[in-house]
Coordinates of C-alpha atoms and ligand atoms in Angstrom, one line a residue:
M4 CA 8.6 -13.6 9.3
N5 CA 8.2 -17.7 8.5
A6 CA 9.7 -20.4 9.8
F7 CA 13.0 -19.9 6.6
D8 CA 13.3 -15.7 7.2
E9 CA 14.1 -17.0 11.2
A10 CA 16.7 -19.6 10.2
Q11 CA 18.2 -17.6 8.1
E12 CA 17.7 -14.3 10.3
Q13 CA 20.1 -17.1 12.9
L14 CA 22.0 -17.6 10.2
N15 CA 23.4 -14.1 10.0
R16 CA 23.5 -13.3 13.2
A17 CA 25.7 -16.4 14.1
I18 CA 28.0 -15.5 11.0
A19 CA 27.8 -11.8 12.5
V20 CA 30.0 -13.1 15.0
S21 CA 31.7 -16.3 13.7
P22 CA 32.4 -15.1 10.1
V23 CA 32.0 -18.3 7.1
T24 CA 33.5 -18.2 3.8
E25 CA 31.4 -16.5 1.0
N26 CA 31.0 -20.0 -0.7
L27 CA 29.9 -21.7 2.3
H28 CA 27.4 -18.4 3.5
T29 CA 26.0 -18.9 -0.5
L30 CA 25.1 -22.6 -0.5
L31 CA 23.4 -22.4 2.8
L32 CA 21.0 -19.5 1.4
K33 CA 19.3 -22.1 -0.8
P34 CA 18.3 -25.9 -0.1
E35 CA 19.9 -27.9 -2.9
R36 CA 17.0 -29.5 -3.6
E37 CA 13.0 -29.2 -2.8
I38 CA 10.2 -31.1 -4.5
V39 CA 6.5 -30.7 -3.7
V40 CA 4.2 -33.6 -5.1
S41 CA 0.3 -34.1 -5.0
I42 CA -0.6 -37.4 -3.1
P43 CA -3.4 -39.2 -4.2
I44 CA -5.1 -41.4 -1.5
H45 CA -8.7 -43.0 -2.2
M46 CA -10.8 -42.2 1.6
D47 CA -12.0 -44.8 3.2
D48 CA -15.7 -43.3 1.7
G49 CA -14.3 -44.2 -1.4
S50 CA -13.5 -40.7 -2.3
L51 CA -10.4 -39.3 -3.7
R52 CA -8.5 -36.6 -2.1
I53 CA -5.3 -34.9 -2.6
F54 CA -2.7 -34.2 0.1
E55 CA 0.6 -31.7 -0.9
G56 CA 4.0 -33.7 -0.3
Y57 CA 6.8 -32.4 0.3
R58 CA 11.1 -33.1 0.9
V59 CA 13.3 -30.8 0.8
Q60 CA 17.2 -32.1 0.5
Y61 CA 18.8 -28.9 2.3
S62 CA 23.0 -30.0 2.1
S63 CA 24.6 -32.9 1.4
L64 CA 28.2 -31.1 2.1
R65 CA 28.7 -33.7 5.2
G66 CA 26.8 -36.8 4.7
P67 CA 23.3 -37.9 3.3
Y68 CA 20.2 -35.7 3.8
K69 CA 18.8 -36.2 7.7
G70 CA 15.4 -35.0 8.9
G71 CA 12.1 -36.0 9.8
V72 CA 8.6 -36.2 8.0
R73 CA 5.8 -34.4 9.6
F74 CA 2.3 -34.3 8.9
H75 CA 0.7 -31.2 10.4
S76 CA -2.3 -29.4 8.8
Q77 CA 0.1 -25.9 9.3
A78 CA 2.8 -27.7 7.0
D79 CA 4.3 -26.1 4.2
I80 CA 7.4 -25.6 2.0
S81 CA 8.5 -23.1 3.7
E82 CA 7.9 -24.6 7.3
V83 CA 9.4 -27.6 6.1
R84 CA 12.2 -26.0 4.0
A85 CA 13.6 -24.6 7.7
L86 CA 13.2 -27.8 9.4
A87 CA 15.5 -29.1 6.6
F88 CA 18.0 -26.0 7.3
W89 CA 17.9 -26.6 10.8
M90 CA 18.6 -30.8 10.4
T91 CA 21.7 -29.6 8.7
M92 CA 22.8 -27.4 11.3
K93 CA 21.5 -30.1 14.2
C94 CA 23.6 -32.8 12.3
A95 CA 26.6 -30.6 11.8
V96 CA 26.6 -29.6 15.8
A97 CA 26.4 -33.7 16.7
G98 CA 29.1 -34.5 14.7
I99 CA 27.1 -37.1 13.2
A100 CA 28.4 -38.2 9.2
M101 CA 24.4 -37.0 8.3
G102 CA 23.8 -34.0 5.5
G103 CA 19.9 -31.8 6.4
G104 CA 16.5 -32.6 5.0
K105 CA 12.8 -32.6 5.9
G106 CA 9.1 -33.5 4.9
G107 CA 6.3 -33.0 5.3
I108 CA 2.1 -33.8 4.4
T109 CA -0.4 -30.9 4.7
V110 CA -3.4 -33.0 6.9
D111 CA -4.8 -33.0 9.7
P112 CA -3.9 -36.6 10.7
R113 CA -6.9 -36.7 13.4
S114 CA -9.2 -36.4 10.6
L115 CA -7.6 -39.5 9.1
S116 CA -8.6 -43.5 10.1
A117 CA -5.6 -45.6 10.5
A118 CA -6.3 -47.0 7.1
E119 CA -6.1 -43.3 5.6
I120 CA -2.8 -42.7 7.4
E121 CA -1.3 -45.8 6.1
R122 CA -2.3 -45.1 2.7
L123 CA -1.2 -41.8 2.8
A124 CA 2.7 -42.7 4.5
R125 CA 3.0 -45.3 1.2
G126 CA 2.2 -43.0 -0.9
W127 CA 4.3 -40.1 0.5
V128 CA 7.0 -42.7 -0.3
Q129 CA 5.5 -43.8 -3.8
A130 CA 6.6 -39.8 -4.6
F131 CA 9.8 -39.7 -3.3
Y132 CA 11.4 -43.4 -3.1
S133 CA 14.2 -42.5 -6.1
L134 CA 15.0 -40.1 -4.2
L135 CA 15.6 -41.8 -0.8
G136 CA 18.2 -44.3 0.2
P137 CA 20.6 -44.9 3.3
D138 CA 23.4 -43.5 1.3
Q139 CA 21.6 -40.5 -0.3
D140 CA 18.0 -39.1 1.9
I141 CA 17.1 -40.7 4.8
P142 CA 13.5 -40.0 6.1
A143 CA 12.7 -40.0 10.4
P144 CA 9.8 -39.5 12.5
D145 CA 8.9 -35.7 13.4
V146 CA 5.4 -34.1 14.5
N147 CA 2.9 -37.4 14.3
T148 CA 4.1 -39.9 12.6
T149 CA 4.8 -42.9 14.3
P150 CA 7.2 -45.6 14.8
E151 CA 4.8 -47.9 13.2
I152 CA 4.3 -45.1 10.0
M153 CA 7.9 -45.4 9.7
C154 CA 7.0 -49.1 9.5
W155 CA 4.9 -48.7 6.5
M156 CA 7.5 -46.4 4.8
S157 CA 10.4 -49.0 5.2
E158 CA 8.2 -51.6 3.9
E159 CA 6.8 -49.5 1.1
Y160 CA 10.2 -48.5 0.3
A161 CA 11.3 -52.0 0.1
K162 CA 9.2 -53.0 -1.8
L163 CA 9.9 -50.5 -4.1
T164 CA 12.4 -50.8 -4.6
G165 CA 13.8 -54.1 -3.8
D166 CA 16.7 -52.6 -0.9
T167 CA 15.4 -55.1 1.6
R168 CA 18.3 -53.5 4.1
N169 CA 16.4 -51.9 6.1
A170 CA 18.0 -48.9 6.3
T171 CA 16.5 -46.0 4.9
F172 CA 13.6 -44.9 7.1
T173 CA 15.1 -44.6 10.7
G174 CA 12.7 -43.9 14.1
K175 CA 11.3 -47.5 13.0
A176 CA 9.4 -49.7 15.7
L177 CA 11.6 -52.7 17.4
T178 CA 9.2 -54.7 15.5
C179 CA 10.7 -53.9 12.0
G180 CA 14.4 -53.0 12.9
G181 CA 13.8 -49.8 15.0
S182 CA 16.8 -49.2 17.4
E183 CA 16.6 -49.6 21.4
G184 CA 16.7 -46.5 23.1
R185 CA 15.2 -44.2 19.5
S186 CA 11.9 -43.7 21.1
A187 CA 13.1 -42.0 24.0
A188 CA 16.0 -40.7 22.2
T189 CA 15.6 -36.9 22.1
S190 CA 13.8 -36.2 25.2
A191 CA 16.6 -38.2 27.2
G192 CA 19.1 -36.1 25.1
G193 CA 17.3 -32.9 26.1
F194 CA 18.1 -34.0 29.6
Y195 CA 21.8 -34.8 29.2
V196 CA 22.0 -31.9 27.1
F197 CA 20.6 -29.7 30.3
E198 CA 22.6 -32.3 32.6
A199 CA 26.0 -30.7 31.0
L200 CA 25.3 -27.6 30.9
R201 CA 23.4 -27.0 34.2
P202 CA 26.8 -26.6 36.3
H203 CA 27.2 -23.3 34.1
I204 CA 23.8 -22.1 35.7
E205 CA 22.5 -20.6 39.0
L206 CA 19.4 -23.4 39.5
P207 CA 18.6 -24.8 42.9
A208 CA 18.9 -28.7 42.9
H209 CA 15.3 -29.6 42.6
V210 CA 14.3 -27.3 39.5
K211 CA 10.4 -27.1 38.6
V212 CA 9.5 -27.7 35.2
A213 CA 6.5 -26.3 32.7
V214 CA 6.9 -28.8 29.1
Q215 CA 4.7 -27.5 26.4
G216 CA 3.7 -30.6 24.0
M217 CA 2.7 -34.1 25.0
G218 CA 4.3 -36.0 21.8
N219 CA 6.6 -38.5 22.3
V220 CA 9.4 -35.5 22.7
G221 CA 7.3 -33.7 25.4
G222 CA 5.8 -36.7 27.5
G223 CA 8.6 -38.2 27.2
T224 CA 10.7 -35.0 28.5
A225 CA 8.2 -34.9 31.7
K226 CA 8.7 -38.0 32.5
I227 CA 12.7 -38.3 32.7
F228 CA 12.5 -34.6 34.8
R229 CA 10.1 -36.7 37.1
E230 CA 12.4 -39.6 37.4
H231 CA 15.0 -38.0 38.4
G232 CA 13.1 -36.4 41.1
H233 CA 12.1 -32.8 39.5
T234 CA 8.5 -31.0 39.6
I235 CA 6.7 -30.7 36.6
I236 CA 4.2 -28.2 37.1
A237 CA 2.5 -28.3 34.4
M238 CA 2.0 -29.7 31.1
S239 CA 0.1 -29.0 27.7
D240 CA -1.2 -30.2 24.6
S241 CA -1.9 -28.3 21.6
R242 CA -5.9 -27.8 22.9
G243 CA -4.3 -26.3 26.4
G244 CA -2.8 -27.4 29.3
I245 CA -3.2 -28.1 33.4
Y246 CA -0.7 -26.6 36.2
S247 CA 0.0 -28.0 39.9
A248 CA 2.0 -26.4 42.3
E249 CA 2.6 -29.9 43.9
G250 CA 3.6 -31.9 40.4
L251 CA 1.5 -33.5 37.9
D252 CA 2.6 -37.5 37.4
P253 CA 3.2 -37.7 33.4
A254 CA 2.4 -41.1 33.3
E255 CA -0.7 -40.5 34.8
V256 CA -1.5 -37.6 32.9
E257 CA -1.2 -39.2 29.2
T258 CA -3.1 -42.1 30.9
Y259 CA -6.2 -39.5 31.7
K260 CA -5.8 -37.8 28.3
K261 CA -5.8 -41.2 26.8
K262 CA -9.1 -41.9 28.4
N263 CA -10.8 -38.3 28.1
G264 CA -9.2 -37.1 25.2
N265 CA -8.0 -34.3 26.6
M266 CA -6.6 -33.2 29.5
K267 CA -9.4 -31.2 30.8
G268 CA -11.2 -32.2 34.6
F269 CA -7.0 -34.1 35.5
P270 CA -7.8 -34.4 39.6
N271 CA -5.9 -31.4 41.9
A272 CA -4.7 -29.2 38.8
Q273 CA -6.0 -25.8 37.8
Q274 CA -6.8 -25.3 33.4
I275 CA -4.1 -22.9 31.6
S276 CA -4.0 -21.9 28.2
N277 CA -0.5 -22.7 26.8
E278 CA 0.4 -19.1 26.4
E279 CA -0.1 -19.6 30.3
L280 CA 1.9 -21.9 30.3
L281 CA 4.9 -20.5 28.9
E282 CA 4.6 -17.1 31.4
L283 CA 4.6 -19.7 34.3
P284 CA 6.9 -19.2 37.2
C285 CA 9.5 -21.9 37.0
D286 CA 13.5 -22.8 36.7
V287 CA 12.8 -24.8 33.4
L288 CA 10.6 -24.2 30.1
V289 CA 10.6 -27.0 27.5
P290 CA 8.7 -25.8 24.2
A291 CA 8.7 -29.3 22.9
A292 CA 5.5 -28.2 20.4
L293 CA 6.1 -26.2 17.1
E294 CA 7.8 -23.4 15.9
N295 CA 7.0 -20.0 16.6
Q296 CA 5.8 -20.6 20.6
I297 CA 8.2 -17.4 22.5
T298 CA 7.9 -14.1 20.6
K299 CA 8.0 -10.8 21.0
K300 CA 4.7 -10.6 22.2
N301 CA 5.6 -12.6 25.0
A302 CA 9.1 -12.7 25.5
E303 CA 9.0 -10.2 28.3
K304 CA 6.8 -12.3 30.5
I305 CA 8.8 -15.4 30.6
Q306 CA 10.0 -16.2 33.8
A307 CA 11.7 -19.5 33.1
K308 CA 15.6 -19.6 34.3
V309 CA 16.1 -21.7 30.9
V310 CA 14.9 -22.6 27.8
L311 CA 15.8 -26.4 26.8
E312 CA 14.3 -26.1 22.9
L313 CA 13.3 -29.9 22.3
A314 CA 11.0 -28.4 19.6
N315 CA 12.8 -27.2 16.2
G316 CA 12.3 -23.4 16.5
P317 CA 10.5 -22.2 19.2
T318 CA 11.8 -18.6 19.7
A319 CA 11.9 -16.1 17.4
T320 CA 15.0 -14.4 16.8
D321 CA 13.9 -11.5 18.4
A322 CA 12.7 -12.9 21.6
D323 CA 16.6 -14.3 21.6
D324 CA 17.8 -10.7 22.4
I325 CA 15.2 -10.0 24.8
L326 CA 15.1 -13.9 26.8
F327 CA 19.4 -12.8 26.8
K328 CA 18.8 -9.7 28.4
K329 CA 16.7 -10.5 30.5
G330 CA 19.0 -13.4 31.9
I331 CA 17.5 -16.8 30.6
A332 CA 19.6 -19.5 29.5
V333 CA 18.1 -20.1 25.9
I334 CA 19.7 -24.1 25.5
P335 CA 18.6 -24.2 21.7
D336 CA 17.1 -26.4 19.8
I337 CA 20.5 -27.8 16.7
L338 CA 21.5 -29.2 20.4
A339 CA 18.7 -29.6 22.9
N340 CA 17.0 -31.8 20.3
A341 CA 19.7 -33.4 19.1
G342 CA 19.2 -37.1 20.5
G343 CA 17.0 -38.5 18.4
V344 CA 18.9 -37.9 15.1
V345 CA 22.2 -39.0 16.6
V346 CA 20.2 -42.4 17.9
S347 CA 18.8 -42.6 14.2
T348 CA 21.6 -42.6 12.7
Y349 CA 22.8 -45.6 15.3
E350 CA 19.8 -47.3 14.1
W351 CA 20.8 -46.8 10.4
E352 CA 24.6 -48.4 11.5
Q353 CA 22.8 -51.2 13.1
N354 CA 20.4 -51.8 9.7
L355 CA 23.5 -51.8 7.7
K356 CA 26.2 -53.5 9.8
G357 CA 22.8 -56.2 10.9
E358 CA 23.6 -55.9 14.3
H359 CA 21.3 -54.9 17.7
W360 CA 22.8 -52.8 20.8
S361 CA 21.6 -52.7 23.8
E362 CA 19.4 -49.7 25.2
K363 CA 21.7 -49.3 27.6
D364 CA 24.8 -49.3 25.0
V365 CA 23.0 -47.0 22.9
L366 CA 21.9 -44.7 25.4
D367 CA 25.7 -44.3 26.7
K368 CA 26.3 -43.9 23.6
L369 CA 24.2 -41.0 23.3
C370 CA 25.1 -39.4 26.5
T371 CA 28.4 -39.4 25.9
L372 CA 28.3 -37.5 22.5
L373 CA 25.8 -35.3 24.0
E374 CA 28.1 -34.0 26.7
R375 CA 31.2 -33.7 24.5
E376 CA 29.1 -31.5 22.7
S377 CA 27.8 -29.6 25.3
K378 CA 30.9 -29.0 26.6
N379 CA 32.2 -27.5 23.2
V380 CA 29.5 -25.1 22.8
W381 CA 29.2 -23.7 26.1
E382 CA 32.9 -23.3 25.8
R383 CA 32.3 -22.0 22.0
S384 CA 29.7 -19.4 23.7
V385 CA 32.2 -18.1 26.2
K386 CA 35.2 -17.7 23.8
L387 CA 32.8 -15.9 21.5
K388 CA 30.9 -13.9 24.1
T389 CA 27.9 -14.9 23.1
D390 CA 24.6 -16.8 23.5
L391 CA 24.4 -20.8 22.8
R392 CA 22.3 -20.2 20.5
R393 CA 25.1 -18.5 18.0
A394 CA 28.0 -20.6 19.8
A395 CA 25.6 -23.9 18.3
F396 CA 25.7 -22.4 15.1
S397 CA 29.3 -21.7 15.1
I398 CA 30.2 -25.1 16.1
A399 CA 28.2 -26.3 13.1
L400 CA 29.2 -23.9 10.4
E401 CA 33.4 -24.5 11.3
R402 CA 32.3 -28.0 10.5
L403 CA 30.4 -27.4 7.3
E404 CA 33.2 -25.5 6.5
E405 CA 35.1 -28.1 6.6
A406 CA 33.7 -30.2 4.8
L407 CA 33.4 -27.5 2.0
R408 CA 36.9 -27.5 1.9
S409 CA 38.1 -31.0 1.8
K410 CA 35.1 -31.3 -1.0
K411 CA 37.1 -28.7 -3.0
V412 CA 33.4 -26.9 -4.3
Ligands
LIG520 N1 12.7 -35.2 13.9 C1 13.7 -35.8 14.3 C2 14.3 -33.8 14.1 O1 13.3 -33.5 14.2 C3 14.6 -36.8 14.1 C4 15.0 -36.4 12.9 C5 15.8 -38.0 12.6 O2 16.2 -39.0 13.1 O3 16.6 -38.3 11.3 O4 15.5 -34.4 14.5

């Protein structure tokens, strides 16, 4: 199954325990709009190359389309469509007045120079700017897209449209209108959700955590768990990982990786593969990389007590059942990683109002929201006697239903 089929399967399973109207179901089967473009880029060596770019505007039922832009060699329209669908659910479960969208470019950014990446980012905006805007569609960072890239995109948008409000792209660097707390928001949010649900899950006071992925989200999550006295027993990037029973210092691992290009040879740690990381005995497993990591093939071997999904779509639906049977709590992506888009919405609001909120105000506000919505999801799972994913979908669907009623589509 591709990611979009997985996403639709999740929807069907949620609807089976939490019915929706025929109209809503029909609307959620397809995106409102999806566009594939060719982006021609002049490479540093003078040659011209075409890159494939995407934007999927899945649903505007609850507000403007919202969602990141991914630069990845595996990105394609079906993946972006799935991610845009999940954004729709995520914004609804977070209770923010946004719809769902996603974008991407098929590219391995490691093969490009900084100048080529900048031209590509600007090229993406040149292709899509007429469909974007603070009331229309608000992109943000995702896999391999940085705050700096958001600044280039925002500047390109202003140049093309004359709109200088700076509210069309979120996740920007602080130097070009970004929000305090945005870069930490997804990982901090994951931690708040974990803390909110923790009383319902049997766990020791200090947990052992394995983190797959060392981007902004994986790295940030390892740091926040460690700051709270927990032990990070394993970390990995796309090329493999390291394990230490005594615990790793994520800041040190990051510095080492920056210096050496990878984690090989990190002192007092054992080399492991990404597959091995997922199967380690630990309390909390944090997939924070790509989709489809926990599947029917390895679900039986997962030994964690909790899977905190900081990536989008890391668990296949058939693996969900296996984990549930094994008594492993899966805290679903659409709740666990909603911190990023919530603070994106705060950034958008600050840009539109010309305000700048403190980091404390931003993170306090995020924490209050995620505690409330985590409680809602937990209570729904008890009421429906179901897992947290179906419960989170059930709440999202109820809110989408409300929006549909008020629009009288
Ligand atoms: N790319 C992030 C996500 O998957 C953030 C999206 C946003 O901030 O709009 O949730």
